[in-house]
mmCIF file of C-alpha atoms in Angstrom:
data_model
loop_
_atom_site.group_PDB
_atom_site.id
_atom_site.type_symbol
_atom_site.label_atom_id
_atom_site.label_comp_id
_atom_site.label_asym_id
_atom_site.label_seq_id
_atom_site.Cartn_x
_atom_site.Cartn_y
_atom_site.Cartn_z
ATOM 1 C CA MET A 1 0.008 0.068 0.103
ATOM 2 C CA VAL A 2 1.310 3.522 -0.738
ATOM 3 C CA ILE A 3 0.371 6.184 1.405
ATOM 4 C CA ASP A 4 0.398 9.940 0.349
ATOM 5 C CA SER A 5 -0.773 13.478 1.156
ATOM 6 C CA VAL A 6 -2.824 15.672 -0.633
ATOM 7 C CA ALA A 7 -3.115 19.627 0.037
ATOM 8 C CA VAL A 8 -6.583 20.991 -0.661
ATOM 9 C CA PRO A 9 -8.075 24.264 0.404
ATOM 10 C CA GLY A 10 -8.308 24.294 4.319
ATOM 11 C CA ALA A 11 -7.098 20.506 4.751
ATOM 12 C CA ARG A 12 -4.348 17.899 4.040
ATOM 13 C CA LEU A 13 -5.712 14.434 3.145
ATOM 14 C CA HIS A 14 -4.515 11.420 3.920
ATOM 15 C CA VAL A 15 -4.485 8.922 1.103
ATOM 16 C CA GLU A 16 -4.029 5.464 0.803
ATOM 17 C CA ARG A 17 -3.756 3.636 -2.622
ATOM 18 C CA ALA A 18 -3.335 -0.297 -3.468
ATOM 19 C CA GLY A 19 -3.794 -2.709 -6.229
ATOM 20 C CA ASP A 20 -3.450 -2.319 -10.309
ATOM 21 C CA GLY A 21 -6.256 -2.011 -12.790
ATOM 22 C CA PRO A 22 -9.048 0.536 -13.434
ATOM 23 C CA ALA A 23 -9.062 3.211 -10.567
ATOM 24 C CA LEU A 24 -11.596 3.024 -7.901
ATOM 25 C CA LEU A 25 -12.062 5.593 -5.263
ATOM 26 C CA LEU A 26 -14.142 4.549 -1.961
ATOM 27 C CA ILE A 27 -15.580 7.388 0.024
ATOM 28 C CA SER A 28 -16.393 6.962 3.630
ATOM 29 C CA GLY A 29 -19.532 8.246 5.397
ATOM 30 C CA GLY A 30 -19.672 9.260 8.989
ATOM 31 C CA GLY A 31 -16.240 9.584 10.477
ATOM 32 C CA GLY A 32 -14.618 9.975 7.039
ATOM 33 C CA ASP A 33 -11.728 7.301 7.708
ATOM 34 C CA ALA A 34 -10.047 5.095 5.099
ATOM 35 C CA GLY A 35 -9.693 2.420 7.665
ATOM 36 C CA MET A 36 -13.383 1.465 7.337
ATOM 37 C CA TYR A 37 -12.708 -0.279 3.969
ATOM 38 C CA ALA A 38 -9.566 -1.877 5.351
ATOM 39 C CA ASP A 39 -11.123 -5.572 4.997
ATOM 40 C CA VAL A 40 -12.039 -4.877 1.252
ATOM 41 C CA VAL A 41 -9.206 -3.309 0.165
ATOM 42 C CA PRO A 42 -6.976 -6.562 -0.406
ATOM 43 C CA LEU A 43 -9.836 -8.117 -2.223
ATOM 44 C CA LEU A 44 -10.822 -5.241 -4.878
ATOM 45 C CA ALA A 45 -7.105 -4.465 -5.471
ATOM 46 C CA ARG A 46 -6.985 -7.802 -7.140
ATOM 47 C CA THR A 47 -9.024 -5.971 -9.735
ATOM 48 C CA PHE A 48 -8.766 -2.294 -9.466
ATOM 49 C CA THR A 49 -6.176 0.438 -8.207
ATOM 50 C CA VAL A 50 -8.258 1.072 -4.903
ATOM 51 C CA ILE A 51 -7.966 4.480 -3.755
ATOM 52 C CA THR A 52 -9.174 5.537 0.127
ATOM 53 C CA TYR A 53 -8.885 8.452 2.076
ATOM 54 C CA ASP A 54 -9.521 10.251 5.378
ATOM 55 C CA ARG A 55 -12.329 13.041 4.728
ATOM 56 C CA ARG A 56 -11.005 16.579 5.709
ATOM 57 C CA GLY A 57 -11.122 17.068 9.489
ATOM 58 C CA ASN A 58 -11.415 13.523 10.106
ATOM 59 C CA SER A 59 -8.700 11.245 11.722
ATOM 60 C CA ARG A 60 -5.473 11.838 9.738
ATOM 61 C CA SER A 61 -6.664 14.768 7.364
ATOM 62 C CA PRO A 62 -6.208 17.553 9.316
ATOM 63 C CA PHE A 63 -8.124 20.977 9.115
ATOM 64 C CA THR A 64 -5.303 23.547 7.838
ATOM 65 C CA GLY A 65 -7.448 26.452 8.587
ATOM 66 C CA PRO A 66 -9.534 27.836 11.481
ATOM 67 C CA ASP A 67 -12.391 28.323 9.024
ATOM 68 C CA ALA A 68 -12.141 25.171 6.592
ATOM 69 C CA SER A 69 -15.226 24.579 5.000
ATOM 70 C CA ILE A 70 -17.012 20.917 5.172
ATOM 71 C CA THR A 71 -19.824 21.662 2.587
ATOM 72 C CA ILE A 72 -20.343 18.668 0.036
ATOM 73 C CA PRO A 73 -19.435 21.046 -3.064
ATOM 74 C CA ARG A 74 -16.151 21.283 -1.204
ATOM 75 C CA GLN A 75 -15.675 17.761 -0.250
ATOM 76 C CA ALA A 76 -16.594 16.677 -4.101
ATOM 77 C CA GLY A 77 -13.756 18.852 -4.837
ATOM 78 C CA ASP A 78 -11.307 16.924 -2.296
ATOM 79 C CA ALA A 79 -12.658 13.938 -4.095
ATOM 80 C CA ALA A 80 -11.541 15.286 -7.739
ATOM 81 C CA ALA A 81 -8.248 16.534 -6.414
ATOM 82 C CA VAL A 82 -7.249 12.833 -4.887
ATOM 83 C CA LEU A 83 -7.985 11.882 -8.756
ATOM 84 C CA ASP A 84 -6.060 14.637 -9.669
ATOM 85 C CA HIS A 85 -2.977 13.793 -7.600
ATOM 86 C CA TYR A 86 -2.780 10.397 -9.489
ATOM 87 C CA GLY A 87 -3.140 11.971 -12.760
ATOM 88 C CA LEU A 88 -6.632 10.164 -13.362
ATOM 89 C CA ARG A 89 -9.025 11.324 -15.803
ATOM 90 C CA GLY A 90 -11.508 8.971 -14.702
ATOM 91 C CA ALA A 91 -12.607 6.332 -12.033
ATOM 92 C CA TYR A 92 -15.090 4.358 -10.736
ATOM 93 C CA LEU A 93 -16.427 5.596 -7.251
ATOM 94 C CA PHE A 94 -18.329 3.889 -4.661
ATOM 95 C CA GLY A 95 -19.870 6.178 -1.484
ATOM 96 C CA ASN A 96 -21.106 4.949 1.583
ATOM 97 C CA SER A 97 -23.533 6.929 3.751
ATOM 98 C CA GLY A 98 -22.213 10.686 3.744
ATOM 99 C CA GLY A 99 -19.785 9.565 1.337
ATOM 100 C CA ALA A 100 -22.716 8.395 -0.703
ATOM 101 C CA ILE A 101 -23.830 12.096 -0.775
ATOM 102 C CA ILE A 102 -20.365 13.203 -1.855
ATOM 103 C CA ALA A 103 -20.809 10.754 -4.608
ATOM 104 C CA LEU A 104 -24.114 12.469 -6.077
ATOM 105 C CA GLU A 105 -22.278 15.852 -5.966
ATOM 106 C CA MET A 106 -19.758 14.276 -8.062
ATOM 107 C CA LEU A 107 -22.234 13.360 -10.449
ATOM 108 C CA ALA A 108 -23.617 16.475 -10.539
ATOM 109 C CA SER A 109 -20.610 18.471 -11.110
ATOM 110 C CA HIS A 110 -17.726 16.029 -12.105
ATOM 111 C CA PRO A 111 -19.368 13.742 -14.411
ATOM 112 C CA ASP A 112 -16.895 13.743 -16.981
ATOM 113 C CA ARG A 113 -14.311 12.306 -14.067
ATOM 114 C CA LEU A 114 -16.557 9.430 -13.492
ATOM 115 C CA LEU A 115 -16.528 5.669 -15.353
ATOM 116 C CA GLY A 116 -19.529 4.556 -13.016
ATOM 117 C CA VAL A 117 -20.421 5.372 -9.537
ATOM 118 C CA VAL A 118 -22.673 3.514 -6.711
ATOM 119 C CA VAL A 119 -24.386 5.547 -4.563
ATOM 120 C CA HIS A 120 -24.922 3.281 -1.367
ATOM 121 C CA GLU A 121 -27.294 4.688 1.194
ATOM 122 C CA PRO A 122 -27.381 8.154 1.041
ATOM 123 C CA PRO A 123 -29.115 9.637 4.233
ATOM 124 C CA LEU A 124 -30.873 12.277 2.447
ATOM 125 C CA VAL A 125 -33.840 12.736 4.922
ATOM 126 C CA GLN A 126 -34.489 16.123 3.574
ATOM 127 C CA LEU A 127 -36.053 14.638 0.708
ATOM 128 C CA LEU A 128 -38.542 13.012 3.030
ATOM 129 C CA PRO A 129 -41.663 14.672 4.751
ATOM 130 C CA THR A 130 -41.370 16.768 7.983
ATOM 131 C CA GLY A 131 -42.604 14.455 10.500
ATOM 132 C CA SER A 132 -41.466 11.154 8.864
ATOM 133 C CA PRO A 133 -39.871 8.558 11.080
ATOM 134 C CA GLU A 134 -36.591 8.404 9.346
ATOM 135 C CA ARG A 135 -36.307 12.079 9.525
ATOM 136 C CA ARG A 136 -37.291 12.272 12.862
ATOM 137 C CA GLU A 137 -34.610 10.062 14.143
ATOM 138 C CA ILE A 138 -31.783 12.055 12.500
ATOM 139 C CA GLU A 139 -33.326 15.044 14.063
ATOM 140 C CA ARG A 140 -33.247 13.468 17.347
ATOM 141 C CA ILE A 141 -29.176 12.411 16.964
ATOM 142 C CA GLY A 142 -28.532 15.624 15.917
ATOM 143 C CA ARG A 143 -30.538 17.411 18.843
ATOM 144 C CA LEU A 144 -28.332 15.247 21.330
ATOM 145 C CA GLY A 145 -25.015 16.149 19.782
ATOM 146 C CA ARG A 146 -26.087 19.905 19.455
ATOM 147 C CA HIS A 147 -26.808 20.053 23.229
ATOM 148 C CA GLY A 148 -23.091 18.794 24.059
ATOM 149 C CA HIS A 149 -24.257 14.893 24.464
ATOM 150 C CA VAL A 150 -22.037 13.829 21.814
ATOM 151 C CA MET A 151 -21.151 10.478 22.934
ATOM 152 C CA ARG A 152 -24.758 9.815 23.557
ATOM 153 C CA ALA A 153 -25.488 10.711 20.017
ATOM 154 C CA TYR A 154 -22.524 8.619 18.832
ATOM 155 C CA ALA A 155 -24.282 5.714 20.723
ATOM 156 C CA ALA A 156 -27.654 6.480 18.850
ATOM 157 C CA PHE A 157 -25.729 7.001 15.916
ATOM 158 C CA GLY A 158 -24.061 3.533 15.964
ATOM 159 C CA ALA A 159 -27.161 1.855 16.981
ATOM 160 C CA MET A 160 -28.619 3.600 13.632
ATOM 161 C CA THR A 161 -26.159 1.734 11.345
ATOM 162 C CA LEU A 162 -26.567 -1.356 12.984
ATOM 163 C CA PRO A 163 -29.338 -4.117 11.356
ATOM 164 C CA ASP A 164 -29.959 -5.385 14.906
ATOM 165 C CA PRO A 165 -28.408 -3.231 17.748
ATOM 166 C CA PRO A 166 -27.941 -4.568 21.154
ATOM 167 C CA ARG A 167 -31.197 -3.199 23.397
ATOM 168 C CA MET A 168 -28.389 -1.209 25.460
ATOM 169 C CA PHE A 169 -27.879 1.111 22.436
ATOM 170 C CA LEU A 170 -31.688 2.149 22.094
ATOM 171 C CA SER A 171 -32.768 3.798 25.350
ATOM 172 C CA PRO A 172 -31.617 6.773 26.859
ATOM 173 C CA THR A 173 -30.274 5.323 30.086
ATOM 174 C CA GLY A 174 -28.173 2.738 27.913
ATOM 175 C CA GLN A 175 -26.557 5.497 25.604
ATOM 176 C CA ALA A 176 -25.579 7.536 28.553
ATOM 177 C CA VAL A 177 -23.734 4.326 30.054
ATOM 178 C CA ILE A 178 -21.923 3.468 26.676
ATOM 179 C CA ALA A 179 -20.995 7.361 26.826
ATOM 180 C CA ALA A 180 -19.458 7.673 29.994
ATOM 181 C CA GLY A 181 -17.774 4.224 29.461
ATOM 182 C CA THR A 182 -16.620 5.691 25.988
ATOM 183 C CA HIS A 183 -14.962 8.891 27.886
ATOM 184 C CA VAL A 184 -12.980 6.777 30.124
ATOM 185 C CA MET A 185 -11.626 4.386 27.192
ATOM 186 C CA LEU A 186 -10.479 7.644 25.249
ATOM 187 C CA SER A 187 -8.768 8.921 28.445
ATOM 188 C CA PHE A 188 -7.079 5.770 29.081
ATOM 189 C CA GLU A 189 -6.089 5.212 25.367
ATOM 190 C CA SER A 190 -4.633 8.536 25.127
ATOM 191 C CA LEU A 191 -2.435 7.797 28.236
ATOM 192 C CA ALA A 192 -1.212 4.511 26.645
ATOM 193 C CA ARG A 193 -0.398 6.248 23.138
ATOM 194 C CA LYS A 194 1.496 8.500 24.806
ATOM 195 C CA VAL A 195 3.651 6.125 27.147
ATOM 196 C CA PHE A 196 3.816 2.969 24.201
ATOM 197 C CA ARG A 197 3.932 5.587 21.111
ATOM 198 C CA HIS A 198 1.247 3.524 19.400
ATOM 199 C CA GLU A 199 -0.955 4.597 16.634
ATOM 200 C CA PRO A 200 -4.783 4.724 17.533
ATOM 201 C CA ASP A 201 -6.708 1.981 15.807
ATOM 202 C CA VAL A 202 -9.587 2.965 13.440
ATOM 203 C CA MET A 203 -12.386 2.603 16.182
ATOM 204 C CA ILE A 204 -10.462 4.756 18.349
ATOM 205 C CA ARG A 205 -9.959 7.529 15.222
ATOM 206 C CA GLN A 206 -13.785 7.125 14.717
ATOM 207 C CA LEU A 207 -14.467 7.925 18.292
ATOM 208 C CA ARG A 208 -12.347 10.762 18.149
ATOM 209 C CA ASN A 209 -14.232 12.354 15.123
ATOM 210 C CA ALA A 210 -17.468 12.136 16.353
ATOM 211 C CA LYS A 211 -17.710 15.855 17.333
ATOM 212 C CA LEU A 212 -17.074 16.972 13.787
ATOM 213 C CA THR A 213 -19.206 14.020 12.677
ATOM 214 C CA LEU A 214 -22.219 14.830 14.823
ATOM 215 C CA GLY A 215 -21.898 18.724 15.158
ATOM 216 C CA ARG A 216 -20.921 19.818 11.830
ATOM 217 C CA GLU A 217 -21.111 16.912 9.046
ATOM 218 C CA LEU A 218 -24.810 15.478 10.197
ATOM 219 C CA PRO A 219 -26.677 18.784 9.960
ATOM 220 C CA GLU A 220 -24.628 19.974 6.667
ATOM 221 C CA PHE A 221 -25.192 16.511 4.941
ATOM 222 C CA CYS A 222 -28.640 15.520 5.999
ATOM 223 C CA PHE A 223 -30.458 18.849 6.211
ATOM 224 C CA ASP A 224 -28.340 21.765 4.648
ATOM 225 C CA TYR A 225 -27.430 20.273 1.570
ATOM 226 C CA GLY A 226 -29.872 19.803 -1.429
ATOM 227 C CA PRO A 227 -28.800 17.207 -4.288
ATOM 228 C CA ASP A 228 -29.307 18.964 -7.902
ATOM 229 C CA LEU A 229 -31.815 16.464 -9.446
ATOM 230 C CA ALA A 230 -31.594 18.385 -12.597
ATOM 231 C CA ALA A 231 -28.218 17.729 -12.657
ATOM 232 C CA LEU A 232 -28.236 14.098 -11.849
ATOM 233 C CA ALA A 233 -31.005 13.435 -14.436
ATOM 234 C CA ALA A 234 -28.850 14.873 -16.712
ATOM 235 C CA THR A 235 -25.730 13.476 -15.686
ATOM 236 C CA THR A 236 -23.382 11.469 -18.520
ATOM 237 C CA ALA A 237 -21.944 9.171 -15.866
ATOM 238 C CA PRO A 238 -23.454 5.447 -15.473
ATOM 239 C CA TRP A 239 -24.682 5.416 -11.842
ATOM 240 C CA CYS A 240 -26.883 3.637 -9.468
ATOM 241 C CA LEU A 241 -28.134 3.745 -6.029
ATOM 242 C CA ALA A 242 -27.807 0.821 -3.702
ATOM 243 C CA THR A 243 -29.047 -0.502 -0.400
ATOM 244 C CA GLY A 244 -28.594 -3.175 2.045
ATOM 245 C CA HIS A 245 -31.313 -5.864 2.533
ATOM 246 C CA GLU A 246 -31.108 -5.834 5.983
ATOM 247 C CA SER A 247 -31.827 -1.860 5.780
ATOM 248 C CA VAL A 248 -35.398 -1.714 5.489
ATOM 249 C CA GLY A 249 -37.181 1.298 7.569
ATOM 250 C CA LYS A 250 -33.506 2.860 8.274
ATOM 251 C CA PRO A 251 -32.988 6.800 7.756
ATOM 252 C CA TYR A 252 -30.613 6.098 4.873
ATOM 253 C CA PHE A 253 -32.984 3.071 2.986
ATOM 254 C CA THR A 254 -36.020 5.019 2.312
ATOM 255 C CA PRO A 255 -34.125 8.034 0.745
ATOM 256 C CA ALA A 256 -32.066 6.030 -1.708
ATOM 257 C CA HIS A 257 -35.734 4.358 -2.938
ATOM 258 C CA VAL A 258 -37.102 7.978 -3.278
ATOM 259 C CA LEU A 259 -34.571 9.316 -5.186
ATOM 260 C CA SER A 260 -34.608 5.996 -7.263
ATOM 261 C CA GLU A 261 -38.093 6.494 -8.314
ATOM 262 C CA ARG A 262 -37.973 10.176 -8.899
ATOM 263 C CA LEU A 263 -34.736 9.645 -11.347
ATOM 264 C CA GLY A 264 -35.789 6.565 -12.397
ATOM 265 C CA ILE A 265 -32.326 5.219 -11.770
ATOM 266 C CA PRO A 266 -31.704 1.357 -10.722
ATOM 267 C CA CYS A 267 -31.547 0.643 -6.908
ATOM 268 C CA GLN A 268 -29.441 -2.093 -6.244
ATOM 269 C CA GLU A 269 -29.254 -4.502 -3.270
ATOM 270 C CA PHE A 270 -26.139 -5.144 -1.306
ATOM 271 C CA PRO A 271 -25.667 -8.075 1.420
ATOM 272 C CA GLY A 272 -25.979 -6.806 5.182
ATOM 273 C CA GLY A 273 -26.851 -3.224 6.275
ATOM 274 C CA HIS A 274 -25.130 0.162 6.104
ATOM 275 C CA LEU A 275 -21.842 -1.246 6.673
ATOM 276 C CA PRO A 276 -21.290 -4.069 4.179
ATOM 277 C CA PHE A 277 -17.980 -3.676 3.616
ATOM 278 C CA MET A 278 -16.929 -4.168 7.113
ATOM 279 C CA GLN A 279 -19.952 -6.830 7.756
ATOM 280 C CA HIS A 280 -19.706 -9.067 4.476
ATOM 281 C CA PRO A 281 -16.470 -7.960 2.880
ATOM 282 C CA GLU A 282 -16.024 -11.007 0.419
ATOM 283 C CA GLU A 283 -20.078 -10.775 -0.708
ATOM 284 C CA PHE A 284 -19.516 -7.017 -0.628
ATOM 285 C CA THR A 285 -16.582 -7.273 -3.182
ATOM 286 C CA LYS A 286 -18.408 -9.784 -5.436
ATOM 287 C CA THR A 287 -21.528 -7.334 -5.601
ATOM 288 C CA LEU A 288 -19.643 -3.976 -6.060
ATOM 289 C CA THR A 289 -17.357 -5.730 -8.702
ATOM 290 C CA THR A 290 -20.220 -7.188 -10.758
ATOM 291 C CA ILE A 291 -22.339 -3.718 -10.595
ATOM 292 C CA LEU A 292 -19.169 -1.859 -12.049
ATOM 293 C CA GLU A 293 -18.154 -4.233 -14.617
ATOM 294 C CA GLY A 294 -21.967 -3.832 -15.840
ATOM 295 C CA PHE A 295 -21.412 -0.037 -16.595
ATOM 296 C CA SER A 296 -18.718 -0.665 -18.886
ATOM 297 C CA ALA A 297 -20.483 -3.792 -20.277
#
């Protein structure tokens, strides 16, 4: 694996590249960390040049200015800058969750750079009626984050991404207990890192990203941004939406199907739920490869 650093306005991106073949850019959602795809990169690298990165402000991609933007168009610009760094005029793209919303913006604003795009479970609850269950769930998590209960909100956020979350993750009391335990764990981890000089693993990095995820990214991705439906209808790049067969009723399932119906774009099915690349890496790899190969058939 090759690790690079790519400078973009307001941030410096940690980028990883592996494999050989047509380029495939993977964009992560909440937590914005390349490590989310660690289990599938070796599998996909048998066929593709796989590129992953920590999104701006997350993990190993620090902001370089105090007022750095996190808007969707700016993050689509980051994705284009990563392609530019490797001299790529075209690439396949897979985006999950918040990364799927960035993928939609890429389709609208940079279609000439895309060989084919899979938009997996974008949480576009702004497309749903006010008061819909899916929208209310995202709003509730957002309120917890805004009121300073970041780790409680992150516990609720984590429960939302699981097909069958433990009961403890679903109650306010359970979320408070999890939040308290998380704070203690992060304190001990920080001390251990100073003593033993080890790098934090992906789970710790994700937890440390929680304030950005819930305080800034959630409202930007789920409420402030509106996809350009006219541009998506006219895009020249081949693409599809996708959901997991265990994601029915989740806040990221219904919006994908609403968008599919509005634009007449197919919605493919992946194994598992919201994070199939972590839950079912081999099945995910087969499904994604089949879809991408179909774009060029």
